[in-house]
Coordinates of C-alpha atoms and ligand atoms in Angstrom, one line a residue:
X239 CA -8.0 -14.9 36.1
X240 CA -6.4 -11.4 37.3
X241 CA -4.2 -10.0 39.0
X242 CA -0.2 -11.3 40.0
X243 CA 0.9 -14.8 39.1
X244 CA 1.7 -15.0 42.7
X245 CA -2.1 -14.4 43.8
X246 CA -3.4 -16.8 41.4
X247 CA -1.3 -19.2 42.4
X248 CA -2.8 -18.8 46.2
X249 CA -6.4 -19.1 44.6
X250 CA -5.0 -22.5 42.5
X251 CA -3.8 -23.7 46.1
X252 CA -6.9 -22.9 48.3
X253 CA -9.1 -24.9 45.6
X254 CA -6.5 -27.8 45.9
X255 CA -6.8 -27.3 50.2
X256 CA -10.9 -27.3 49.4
X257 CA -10.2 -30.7 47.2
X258 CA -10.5 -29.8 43.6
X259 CA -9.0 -33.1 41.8
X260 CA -5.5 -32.3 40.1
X261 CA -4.0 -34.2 36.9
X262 CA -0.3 -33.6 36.6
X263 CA 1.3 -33.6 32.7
X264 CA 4.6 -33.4 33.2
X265 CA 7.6 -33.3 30.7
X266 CA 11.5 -33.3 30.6
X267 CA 11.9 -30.0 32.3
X268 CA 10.8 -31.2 35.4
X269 CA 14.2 -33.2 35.7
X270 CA 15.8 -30.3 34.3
X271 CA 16.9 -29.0 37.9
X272 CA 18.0 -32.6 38.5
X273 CA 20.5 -32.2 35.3
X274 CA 18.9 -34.0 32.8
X275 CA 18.8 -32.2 29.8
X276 CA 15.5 -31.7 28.0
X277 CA 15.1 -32.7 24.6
X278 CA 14.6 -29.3 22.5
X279 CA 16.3 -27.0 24.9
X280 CA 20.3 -26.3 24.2
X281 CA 22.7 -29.2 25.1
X282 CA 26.0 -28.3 26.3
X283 CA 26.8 -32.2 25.5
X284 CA 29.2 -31.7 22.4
X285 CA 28.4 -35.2 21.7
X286 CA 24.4 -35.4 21.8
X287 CA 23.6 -32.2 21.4
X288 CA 23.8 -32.2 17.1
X289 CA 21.1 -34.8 17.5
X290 CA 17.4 -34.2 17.3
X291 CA 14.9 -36.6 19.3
X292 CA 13.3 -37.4 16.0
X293 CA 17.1 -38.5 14.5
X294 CA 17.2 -41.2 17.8
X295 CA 13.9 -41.9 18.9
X296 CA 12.1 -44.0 16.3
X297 CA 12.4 -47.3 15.0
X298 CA 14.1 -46.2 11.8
X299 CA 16.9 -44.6 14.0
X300 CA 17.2 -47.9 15.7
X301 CA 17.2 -50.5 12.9
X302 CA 19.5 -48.6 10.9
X303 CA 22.0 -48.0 13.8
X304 CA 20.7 -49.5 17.0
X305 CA 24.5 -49.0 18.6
X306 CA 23.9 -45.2 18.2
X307 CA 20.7 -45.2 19.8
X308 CA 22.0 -47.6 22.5
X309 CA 24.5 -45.5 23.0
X310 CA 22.3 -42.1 23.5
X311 CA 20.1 -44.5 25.9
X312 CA 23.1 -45.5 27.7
X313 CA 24.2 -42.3 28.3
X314 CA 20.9 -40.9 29.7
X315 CA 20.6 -44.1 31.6
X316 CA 23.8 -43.2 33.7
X317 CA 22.7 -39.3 34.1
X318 CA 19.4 -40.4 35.3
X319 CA 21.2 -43.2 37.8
X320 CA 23.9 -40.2 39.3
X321 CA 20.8 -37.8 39.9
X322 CA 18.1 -37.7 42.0
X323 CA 14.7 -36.3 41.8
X324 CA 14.3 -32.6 42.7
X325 CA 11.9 -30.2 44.3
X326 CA 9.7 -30.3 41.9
X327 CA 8.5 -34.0 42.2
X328 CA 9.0 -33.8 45.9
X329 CA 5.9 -31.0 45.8
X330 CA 3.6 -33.3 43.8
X331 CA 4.1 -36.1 46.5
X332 CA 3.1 -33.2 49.2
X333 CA 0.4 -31.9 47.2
X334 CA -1.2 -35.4 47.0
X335 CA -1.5 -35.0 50.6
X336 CA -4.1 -32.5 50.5
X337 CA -6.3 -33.7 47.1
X338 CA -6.0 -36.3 44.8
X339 CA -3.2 -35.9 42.2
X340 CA -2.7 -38.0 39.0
X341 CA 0.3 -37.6 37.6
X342 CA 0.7 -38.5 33.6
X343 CA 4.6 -38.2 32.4
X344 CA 6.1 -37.9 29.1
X345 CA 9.6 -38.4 31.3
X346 CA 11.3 -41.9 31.2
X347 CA 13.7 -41.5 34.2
X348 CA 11.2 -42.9 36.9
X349 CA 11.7 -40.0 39.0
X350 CA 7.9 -39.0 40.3
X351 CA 8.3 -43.2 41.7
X352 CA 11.5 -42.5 42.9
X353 CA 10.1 -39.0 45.1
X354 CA 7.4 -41.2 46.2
X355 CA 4.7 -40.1 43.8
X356 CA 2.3 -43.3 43.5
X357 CA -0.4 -42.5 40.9
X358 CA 1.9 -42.4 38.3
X359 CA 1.3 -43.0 34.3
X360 CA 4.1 -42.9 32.3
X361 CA 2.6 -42.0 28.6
X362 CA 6.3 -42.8 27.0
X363 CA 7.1 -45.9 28.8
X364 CA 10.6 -46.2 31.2
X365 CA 14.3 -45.9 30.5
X366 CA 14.7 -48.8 33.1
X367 CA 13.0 -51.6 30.9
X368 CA 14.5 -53.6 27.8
X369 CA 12.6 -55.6 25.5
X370 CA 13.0 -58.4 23.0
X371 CA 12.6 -57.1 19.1
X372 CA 11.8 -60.7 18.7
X373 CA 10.3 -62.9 21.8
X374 CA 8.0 -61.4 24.0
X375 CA 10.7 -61.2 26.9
X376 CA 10.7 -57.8 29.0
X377 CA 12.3 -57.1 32.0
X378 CA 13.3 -54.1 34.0
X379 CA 17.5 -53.7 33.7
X380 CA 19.0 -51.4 35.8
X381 CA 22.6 -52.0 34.9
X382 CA 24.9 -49.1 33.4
X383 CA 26.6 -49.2 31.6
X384 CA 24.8 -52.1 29.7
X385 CA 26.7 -54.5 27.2
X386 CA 26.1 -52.4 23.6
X387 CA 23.9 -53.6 21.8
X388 CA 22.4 -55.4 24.7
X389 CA 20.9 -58.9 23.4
X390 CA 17.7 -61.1 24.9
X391 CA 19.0 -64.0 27.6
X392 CA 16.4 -66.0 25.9
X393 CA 16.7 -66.0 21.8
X394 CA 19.8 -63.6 21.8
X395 CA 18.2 -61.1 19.5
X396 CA 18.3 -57.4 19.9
X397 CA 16.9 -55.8 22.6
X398 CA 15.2 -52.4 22.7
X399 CA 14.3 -49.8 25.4
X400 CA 10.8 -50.1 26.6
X401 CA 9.9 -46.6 25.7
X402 CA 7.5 -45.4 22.7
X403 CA 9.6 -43.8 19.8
X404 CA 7.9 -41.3 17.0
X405 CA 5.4 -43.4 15.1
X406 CA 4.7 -45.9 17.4
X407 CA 1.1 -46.2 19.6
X408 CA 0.8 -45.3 23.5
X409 CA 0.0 -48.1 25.3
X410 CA -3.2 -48.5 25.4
X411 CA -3.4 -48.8 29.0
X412 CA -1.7 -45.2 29.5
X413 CA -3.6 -43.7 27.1
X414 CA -6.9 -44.9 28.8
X415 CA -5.8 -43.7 32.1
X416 CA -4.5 -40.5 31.0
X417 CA -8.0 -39.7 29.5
X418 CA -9.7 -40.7 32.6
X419 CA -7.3 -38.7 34.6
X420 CA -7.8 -35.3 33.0
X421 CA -11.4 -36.1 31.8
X422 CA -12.0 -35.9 35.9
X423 CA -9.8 -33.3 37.1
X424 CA -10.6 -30.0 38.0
X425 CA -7.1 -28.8 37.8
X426 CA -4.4 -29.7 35.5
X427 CA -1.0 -28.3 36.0
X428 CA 1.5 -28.9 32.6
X429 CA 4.9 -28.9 33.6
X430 CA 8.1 -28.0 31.9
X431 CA 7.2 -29.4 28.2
X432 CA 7.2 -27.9 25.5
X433 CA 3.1 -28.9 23.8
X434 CA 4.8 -30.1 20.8
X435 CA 4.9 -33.6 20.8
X436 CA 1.3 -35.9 20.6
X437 CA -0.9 -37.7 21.7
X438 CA 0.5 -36.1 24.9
X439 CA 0.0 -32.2 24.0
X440 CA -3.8 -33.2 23.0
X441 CA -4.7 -34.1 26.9
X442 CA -4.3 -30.0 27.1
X443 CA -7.0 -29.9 24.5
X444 CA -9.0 -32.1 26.3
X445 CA -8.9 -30.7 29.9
X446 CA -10.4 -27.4 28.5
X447 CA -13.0 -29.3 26.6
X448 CA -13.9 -30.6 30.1
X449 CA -13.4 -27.1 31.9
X450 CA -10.3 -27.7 33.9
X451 CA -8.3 -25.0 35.3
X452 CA -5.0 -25.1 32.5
X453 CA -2.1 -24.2 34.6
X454 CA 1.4 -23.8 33.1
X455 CA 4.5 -24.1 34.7
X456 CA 7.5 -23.4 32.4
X457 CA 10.5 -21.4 31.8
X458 CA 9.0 -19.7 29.1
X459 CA 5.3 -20.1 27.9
X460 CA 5.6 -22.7 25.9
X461 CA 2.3 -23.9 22.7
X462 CA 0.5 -25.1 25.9
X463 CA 0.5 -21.3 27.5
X464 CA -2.6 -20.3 24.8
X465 CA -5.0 -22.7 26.6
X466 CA -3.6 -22.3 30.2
X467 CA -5.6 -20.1 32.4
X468 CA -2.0 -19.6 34.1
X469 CA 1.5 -18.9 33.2
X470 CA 3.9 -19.5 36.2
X471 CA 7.2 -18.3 35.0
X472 CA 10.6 -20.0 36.3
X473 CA 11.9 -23.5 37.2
X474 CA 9.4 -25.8 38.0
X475 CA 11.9 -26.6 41.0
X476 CA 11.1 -23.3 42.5
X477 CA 7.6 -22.5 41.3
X478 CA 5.9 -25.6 42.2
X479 CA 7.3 -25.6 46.1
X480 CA 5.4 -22.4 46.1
X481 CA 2.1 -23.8 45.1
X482 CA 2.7 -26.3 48.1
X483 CA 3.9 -23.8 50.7
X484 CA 0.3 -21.8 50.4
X485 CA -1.3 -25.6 50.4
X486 CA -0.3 -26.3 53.9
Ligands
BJW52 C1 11.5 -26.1 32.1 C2 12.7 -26.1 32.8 C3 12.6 -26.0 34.2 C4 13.2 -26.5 30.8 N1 11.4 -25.8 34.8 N2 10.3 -25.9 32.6 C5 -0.2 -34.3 15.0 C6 -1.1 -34.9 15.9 C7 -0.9 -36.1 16.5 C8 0.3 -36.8 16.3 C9 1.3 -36.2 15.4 C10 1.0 -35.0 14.8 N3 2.1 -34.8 14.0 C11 3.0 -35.8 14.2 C12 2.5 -36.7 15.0 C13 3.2 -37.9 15.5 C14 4.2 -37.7 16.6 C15 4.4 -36.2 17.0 O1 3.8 -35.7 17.9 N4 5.3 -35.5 16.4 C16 5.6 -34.1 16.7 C17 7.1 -33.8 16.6 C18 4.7 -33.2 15.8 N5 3.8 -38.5 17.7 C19 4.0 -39.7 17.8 O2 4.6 -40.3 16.9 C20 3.5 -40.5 19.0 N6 2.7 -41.6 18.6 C21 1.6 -41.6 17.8 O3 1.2 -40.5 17.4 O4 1.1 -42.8 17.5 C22 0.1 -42.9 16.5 C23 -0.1 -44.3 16.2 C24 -1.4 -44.9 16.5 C25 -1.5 -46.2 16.2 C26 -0.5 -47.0 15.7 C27 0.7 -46.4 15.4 C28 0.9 -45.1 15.7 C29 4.6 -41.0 19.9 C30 5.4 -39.9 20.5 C31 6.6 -40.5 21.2 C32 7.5 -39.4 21.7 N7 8.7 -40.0 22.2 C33 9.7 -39.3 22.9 C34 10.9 -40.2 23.3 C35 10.5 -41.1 24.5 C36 11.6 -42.0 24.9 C37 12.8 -41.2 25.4 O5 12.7 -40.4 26.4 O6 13.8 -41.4 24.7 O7 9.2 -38.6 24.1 S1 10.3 -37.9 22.0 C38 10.5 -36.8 23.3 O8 9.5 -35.7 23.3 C39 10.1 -37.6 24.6 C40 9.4 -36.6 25.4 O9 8.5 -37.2 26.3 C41 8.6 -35.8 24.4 C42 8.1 -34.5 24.8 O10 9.2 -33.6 25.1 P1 9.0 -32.6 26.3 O11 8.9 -33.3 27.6 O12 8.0 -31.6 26.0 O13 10.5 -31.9 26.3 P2 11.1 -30.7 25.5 O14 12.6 -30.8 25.6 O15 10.5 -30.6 24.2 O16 10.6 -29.4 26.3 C43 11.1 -29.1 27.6 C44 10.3 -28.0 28.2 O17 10.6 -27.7 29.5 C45 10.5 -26.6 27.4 O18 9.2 -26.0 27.2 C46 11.3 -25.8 28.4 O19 11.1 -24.4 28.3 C47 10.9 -26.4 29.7 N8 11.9 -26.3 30.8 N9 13.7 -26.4 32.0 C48 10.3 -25.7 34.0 N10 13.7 -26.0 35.0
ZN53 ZN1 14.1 -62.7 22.8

């Protein structure tokens, strides 16, 4: 494509007005105008912020310290529960107005539900559910802060967050969904992540292999920008309102 970002963002909108099918990969930085920090980006939190995701997000992490990785949980739990979604998901629940839109997120915060997205696969599980290391009890908890380490009302062993750490598999049924979704788009627009974690970055991969339109919305081009068609510079909070103002 040619010419301004701007323009090619009208083109991406007509197709979406004539009914081109859109799939939605959307990372932390979507939540970032909501203030909830990404994962890779700076941290002004003195306390998290010498922490990499691989240090607290795998099961190592949390058998050889699951208070520590309760705690980090805990903490994002309660940002999550003071914040709101932001412009950003509210423009994929108007966009779904005018075409289909299948949203896949690496986010755990449950904020494209919360805006009132409905087609929603969430590829790393939610912050909101606790499961059993032992039984097969899972439940969705919503209380913050919780007790820490919180422990199963059934067999009182630990309980875990029911997301998917480093190492472990996508559920299967995700996985399957997400490679329907962007097997069948026409469109796929990659918001605010960075391309660098997998299985995730690989549905990029495979929307080209199918000859979807690759559109990137980021503060910076990020590894997905190489395979995007477009680069939308600036917060997905402003840039994605735009895509819906030229929609309707
Ligand atoms: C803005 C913005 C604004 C900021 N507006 N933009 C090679 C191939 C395949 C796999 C591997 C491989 N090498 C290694 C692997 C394995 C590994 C992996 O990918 N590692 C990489 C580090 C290389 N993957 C796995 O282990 C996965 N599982 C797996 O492969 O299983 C195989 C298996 C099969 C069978 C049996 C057993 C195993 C699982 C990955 C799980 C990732 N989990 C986490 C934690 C989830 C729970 C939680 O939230 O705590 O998922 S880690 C973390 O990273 C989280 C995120 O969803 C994920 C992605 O992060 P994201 O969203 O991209 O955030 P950031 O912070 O990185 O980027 C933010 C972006 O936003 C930046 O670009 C900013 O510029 C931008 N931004 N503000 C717009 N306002
Ligand atoms: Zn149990």
């Amino acid at each position: 494509m040619v010419g301004h970002w701007r323009e090619q963002l009208q083109e991406i909108a007509q197709r979406c007005r004539d009914g081109a099918r859109v799939a939605v990969l959307s990372g932390a930085g979507i939540s970032a105008a909501s203030g909830i920090p990404t994962f890779r980006g700076k941290s002004d939190d003195a306390l998290w912020s010498r922490y990499r995701p691989e240090e607290l997000a795998t099961p190592a992490a949390f058998q050889r310290d699951p208070e520590l990785v309760w705690r980090w949980y805990d903490w994002r739990r309660s940002l999550i529960a003071d914040s709101a979604p932001n412009a950003a998901h509210q423009a994929l629940v108007a966009l779904a107005a005018v075409t289909d839109v299948r949203i896949i997120t690496q986010n755990v915060d449950g904020y494209h539900q919360q805006a009132g997205s409905t087609d929603v696969i969430e590829y790393h599980g939610n912050i909101w559910t606790v499961r059993c290391t032992s039984c097969h009890y899972e439940n969705l908890d919503h209380r913050v802060p919780l007790p820490i380490p919180p422990r199963c009302p059934g067999c009182h062993a630990l309980l875990r967050p029911g997301v998917v750490w480093f190492g472990e598999p996508i559920p299967a049924a995700a996985c399957e969904a997400a490679d329907q979704a962007v097997a069948a788009c026409d469109i796929l627009l990659v918001v605010g992540t960075a391309g660098a974690v997998y299985p995730a970055a690989g549905l990029v991969t495979l929307a080209s292999f199918h000859d979807a339109t690759v559109v990137e919305f980021n503060l910076e081009p990020s590894a997905i920008a190489q395979r995007a068609s477009l680069y939308v510079p600036g917060s997905a909070a402003d840039t994605l309102p735009l895509l819906i103002e030229e929609t309707t």
